[in-house]
C-alpha cells in the first residue's frame, strides 16, 4: 500500500497525494474526481474528459461490460483503455451497486475480478455487500462478514499489475466501520473505498457520513488511499477531503444534466429557474440560461457540471497547500445546513484530526463558533499544561489599568486562552479575529484559562475580563481572581 500511495501536503485529515498505477504506468494526483463513464452512453467522450477537463482517472462498471452482448467480447479483445479511448487510469466497479439495487447479480466475485484483470482495469473491485444505513446490527455484521471473506479471497487472487480495492462496509455502526477498515488494510489490498454512503448523501445526512468516514479512517490508518463511493456533488468535496478522503466517483455531472439540473458549490439549481449563471466557466460565459435551455441542453449542462466539479477539486488542493482547508470547509458549510451538520461532526473528531493536522500553517481565521472547536485550539489548550509559569500571573483579557501587581502578564486571546509573550506572534495565536466575538470563542478561552490554572495550582492567577460574557466567566475555577 505505501509503495503505491504517497501523501505529501496535509491539512486536517486532507492531503495532496500521489497514487501510482502500475498497469498503465500513470500517477494520479489526489484528491481527485473519477468521472463515471457508462460504456454505452458517453455524452462527453473519455478522451475529452482527460484533455479538456483534466481527468487523470475515471471509473466504469465492469459488470455492465461483462453482461453486454455488444461490448463483452470487444472489451476482452481490445482492452478497456482502447475501448474507452482514455489515456489515464481506469478503475472498475464490480456490480455491487446492482446487487444493492436488485438484490442479486449473475456473477461471482472471483469471476468479475478475473474479467476486470483480462480487460486491463487498473484498479479492480471485488463484489462486496453494500449494507444500507440503519440496517439492524445483526444483519450488518453478517453482511460485513461476507464482504471480509471476499476481500480475503481477493487478496489471494492473481491480479497481475492490476490494483485491487478493499471496500469498507459496516452500515452506520462506527465500531463495525473501524473494524472493517482495520481488516481491509490487513488484507494487503491497495485502495480502500468506503461503501454504502450514497443513501446518507441522498438524504443530506452529512454528519453521519462524516462519522462513518472518521470511523473507517481510524481502522485504515493515515497511509491508506481512501475512495468515497458515490460522492459526486462538489458542495461536499471539501468536507470529505478534510475528513480524509482522496478519491470520489461522480455520475452526478451527467445524471443532473439529463434532468436539467445545474451544479454549484452551494447546491443544485434547476435550469428553468435561472435568469443568470453564477459562474464564469466557458459554458456560462458564452451562453445564457435561456440559450442553454433552447440548445444542446444536456451536453452544455454536462460540460458546466464538469467544469465546476474539477474547479472545486483544484480549489481544495490550493487550500491544502496554503493551509486553509478548514476555512474552505466552513465557507461551504455556510452555503447549506446539511454541510454545516457535517462540519460540526468533523470538528467533533478534532482529536483524531490532530494526528495529521500540521502544527504550523497559514493564518488561522476565526469565522464562527465552529472555529472554537478546531484542532488548533485543542492543541494550544494541551500545550498550556507544559508551559512554565511564575508564582503570580495576570491574564489580560481586557484592560488592566495597573490594578494588579504581578510578576508577569500574558494576553488572553479567544478562542485559545492564555498566550505567553513569546508565542503571541506564532501560529495559531496570531489568528485573525473579528471585533465582535461570539460566546463560543470566550467559552473556549475560558477552558484554556482553567486548564492553565489546574495544571499550575501553586500559581496565583488573575484574569482581567472586561467584556467577557457571564457564561464564560461562570466556567472559570474559583481560584482565579477576576479583575
PDB file of N, CA, C and O in Angstrom, residues 103-128:
ATOM      1  N   UNK A 103     -30.831  -6.846  -5.563  1.00  0.00           N
ATOM      2  CA  UNK A 103     -30.801  -7.985  -4.655  1.00  0.00           C
ATOM      3  C   UNK A 103     -29.963  -9.151  -5.109  1.00  0.00           C
ATOM      4  O   UNK A 103     -29.636 -10.038  -4.317  1.00  0.00           O
ATOM      5  N   UNK A 104     -29.588  -9.200  -6.389  1.00  0.00           N
ATOM      6  CA  UNK A 104     -28.745 -10.287  -6.873  1.00  0.00           C
ATOM      7  C   UNK A 104     -28.086  -9.902  -8.192  1.00  0.00           C
ATOM      8  O   UNK A 104     -28.560  -9.024  -8.908  1.00  0.00           O
ATOM      9  N   UNK A 105     -26.966 -10.544  -8.464  1.00  0.00           N
ATOM     10  CA  UNK A 105     -26.288 -10.401  -9.753  1.00  0.00           C
ATOM     11  C   UNK A 105     -25.856 -11.794 -10.203  1.00  0.00           C
ATOM     12  O   UNK A 105     -25.763 -12.723  -9.394  1.00  0.00           O
ATOM     13  N   UNK A 106     -25.598 -11.943 -11.504  1.00  0.00           N
ATOM     14  CA  UNK A 106     -25.334 -13.279 -12.048  1.00  0.00           C
ATOM     15  C   UNK A 106     -23.843 -13.514 -12.281  1.00  0.00           C
ATOM     16  O   UNK A 106     -23.442 -14.115 -13.287  1.00  0.00           O
ATOM     17  N   UNK A 107     -22.997 -13.040 -11.344  1.00  0.00           N
ATOM     18  CA  UNK A 107     -21.565 -13.252 -11.467  1.00  0.00           C
ATOM     19  C   UNK A 107     -20.980 -13.327 -10.057  1.00  0.00           C
ATOM     20  O   UNK A 107     -21.471 -12.674  -9.135  1.00  0.00           O
ATOM     21  N   UNK A 108     -19.947 -14.143  -9.885  1.00  0.00           N
ATOM     22  CA  UNK A 108     -19.294 -14.238  -8.582  1.00  0.00           C
ATOM     23  C   UNK A 108     -18.176 -13.203  -8.488  1.00  0.00           C
ATOM     24  O   UNK A 108     -17.727 -12.639  -9.500  1.00  0.00           O
ATOM     25  N   UNK A 109     -17.707 -12.991  -7.263  1.00  0.00           N
ATOM     26  CA  UNK A 109     -16.616 -12.045  -7.059  1.00  0.00           C
ATOM     27  C   UNK A 109     -15.364 -12.490  -7.808  1.00  0.00           C
ATOM     28  O   UNK A 109     -14.682 -11.675  -8.445  1.00  0.00           O
ATOM     29  N   UNK A 110     -15.062 -13.783  -7.774  1.00  0.00           N
ATOM     30  CA  UNK A 110     -13.876 -14.290  -8.460  1.00  0.00           C
ATOM     31  C   UNK A 110     -13.995 -14.113  -9.975  1.00  0.00           C
ATOM     32  O   UNK A 110     -13.029 -13.735 -10.653  1.00  0.00           O
ATOM     33  N   UNK A 111     -15.184 -14.352 -10.525  1.00  0.00           N
ATOM     34  CA  UNK A 111     -15.381 -14.220 -11.968  1.00  0.00           C
ATOM     35  C   UNK A 111     -15.220 -12.770 -12.413  1.00  0.00           C
ATOM     36  O   UNK A 111     -14.579 -12.497 -13.440  1.00  0.00           O
ATOM     37  N   UNK A 112     -15.774 -11.849 -11.662  1.00  0.00           N
ATOM     38  CA  UNK A 112     -15.705 -10.446 -12.087  1.00  0.00           C
ATOM     39  C   UNK A 112     -14.303  -9.882 -11.889  1.00  0.00           C
ATOM     40  O   UNK A 112     -13.849  -9.036 -12.659  1.00  0.00           O
ATOM     41  N   UNK A 113     -13.581 -10.344 -10.862  1.00  0.00           N
ATOM     42  CA  UNK A 113     -12.186  -9.921 -10.718  1.00  0.00           C
ATOM     43  C   UNK A 113     -11.355 -10.397 -11.894  1.00  0.00           C
ATOM     44  O   UNK A 113     -10.525  -9.646 -12.436  1.00  0.00           O
ATOM     45  N   UNK A 114     -11.557 -11.658 -12.318  1.00  0.00           N
ATOM     46  CA  UNK A 114     -10.819 -12.186 -13.469  1.00  0.00           C
ATOM     47  C   UNK A 114     -11.144 -11.395 -14.735  1.00  0.00           C
ATOM     48  O   UNK A 114     -10.252 -11.084 -15.536  1.00  0.00           O
ATOM     49  N   UNK A 115     -12.407 -11.036 -14.906  1.00  0.00           N
ATOM     50  CA  UNK A 115     -12.806 -10.265 -16.077  1.00  0.00           C
ATOM     51  C   UNK A 115     -12.156  -8.884 -16.053  1.00  0.00           C
ATOM     52  O   UNK A 115     -11.662  -8.401 -17.089  1.00  0.00           O
ATOM     53  N   UNK A 116     -12.123  -8.260 -14.884  1.00  0.00           N
ATOM     54  CA  UNK A 116     -11.502  -6.933 -14.779  1.00  0.00           C
ATOM     55  C   UNK A 116     -10.016  -7.001 -15.114  1.00  0.00           C
ATOM     56  O   UNK A 116      -9.475  -6.113 -15.785  1.00  0.00           O
ATOM     57  N   UNK A 117      -9.359  -8.038 -14.642  1.00  0.00           N
ATOM     58  CA  UNK A 117      -7.937  -8.196 -14.982  1.00  0.00           C
ATOM     59  C   UNK A 117      -7.755  -8.389 -16.490  1.00  0.00           C
ATOM     60  O   UNK A 117      -6.873  -7.779 -17.098  1.00  0.00           O
ATOM     61  N   UNK A 118      -8.611  -9.207 -17.097  1.00  0.00           N
ATOM     62  CA  UNK A 118      -8.447  -9.521 -18.516  1.00  0.00           C
ATOM     63  C   UNK A 118      -8.728  -8.328 -19.420  1.00  0.00           C
ATOM     64  O   UNK A 118      -8.145  -8.227 -20.507  1.00  0.00           O
ATOM     65  N   UNK A 119      -9.606  -7.433 -19.023  1.00  0.00           N
ATOM     66  CA  UNK A 119      -9.892  -6.270 -19.877  1.00  0.00           C
ATOM     67  C   UNK A 119      -8.921  -5.120 -19.616  1.00  0.00           C
ATOM     68  O   UNK A 119      -9.003  -4.075 -20.270  1.00  0.00           O
ATOM     69  N   UNK A 120      -8.006  -5.300 -18.648  1.00  0.00           N
ATOM     70  CA  UNK A 120      -6.970  -4.289 -18.427  1.00  0.00           C
ATOM     71  C   UNK A 120      -7.347  -3.193 -17.461  1.00  0.00           C
ATOM     72  O   UNK A 120      -6.822  -2.077 -17.553  1.00  0.00           O
ATOM     73  N   UNK A 121      -8.211  -3.485 -16.509  1.00  0.00           N
ATOM     74  CA  UNK A 121      -8.537  -2.492 -15.493  1.00  0.00           C
ATOM     75  C   UNK A 121      -7.296  -2.162 -14.666  1.00  0.00           C
ATOM     76  O   UNK A 121      -6.493  -3.035 -14.340  1.00  0.00           O
ATOM     77  N   UNK A 122      -7.143  -0.899 -14.298  1.00  0.00           N
ATOM     78  CA  UNK A 122      -6.022  -0.502 -13.442  1.00  0.00           C
ATOM     79  C   UNK A 122      -6.318  -0.766 -11.971  1.00  0.00           C
ATOM     80  O   UNK A 122      -5.411  -1.094 -11.202  1.00  0.00           O
ATOM     81  N   UNK A 123      -7.582  -0.573 -11.574  1.00  0.00           N
ATOM     82  CA  UNK A 123      -7.993  -0.827 -10.193  1.00  0.00           C
ATOM     83  C   UNK A 123      -9.282  -1.639 -10.258  1.00  0.00           C
ATOM     84  O   UNK A 123     -10.318  -1.135 -10.711  1.00  0.00           O
ATOM     85  N   UNK A 124      -9.220  -2.878  -9.831  1.00  0.00           N
ATOM     86  CA  UNK A 124     -10.379  -3.767  -9.871  1.00  0.00           C
ATOM     87  C   UNK A 124     -11.057  -3.797  -8.509  1.00  0.00           C
ATOM     88  O   UNK A 124     -10.449  -3.477  -7.479  1.00  0.00           O
ATOM     89  N   UNK A 125     -12.325  -4.215  -8.493  1.00  0.00           N
ATOM     90  CA  UNK A 125     -13.110  -4.233  -7.267  1.00  0.00           C
ATOM     91  C   UNK A 125     -13.814  -5.569  -7.118  1.00  0.00           C
ATOM     92  O   UNK A 125     -14.480  -6.023  -8.054  1.00  0.00           O
ATOM     93  N   UNK A 126     -13.674  -6.232  -5.966  1.00  0.00           N
ATOM     94  CA  UNK A 126     -14.445  -7.452  -5.729  1.00  0.00           C
ATOM     95  C   UNK A 126     -15.906  -7.110  -5.445  1.00  0.00           C
ATOM     96  O   UNK A 126     -16.253  -5.942  -5.242  1.00  0.00           O
ATOM     97  N   UNK A 127     -16.755  -8.123  -5.429  1.00  0.00           N
ATOM     98  CA  UNK A 127     -18.177  -7.906  -5.123  1.00  0.00           C
ATOM     99  C   UNK A 127     -18.346  -7.897  -3.608  1.00  0.00           C
ATOM    100  O   UNK A 127     -18.305  -8.942  -2.958  1.00  0.00           O
ATOM    101  N   UNK A 128     -18.515  -6.713  -3.054  1.00  0.00           N
ATOM    102  CA  UNK A 128     -18.789  -6.593  -1.628  1.00  0.00           C
ATOM    103  C   UNK A 128     -20.295  -6.494  -1.410  1.00  0.00           C
ATOM    104  O   UNK A 128     -21.064  -6.417  -2.373  1.00  0.00           O
TER     105      UNK A 128
END
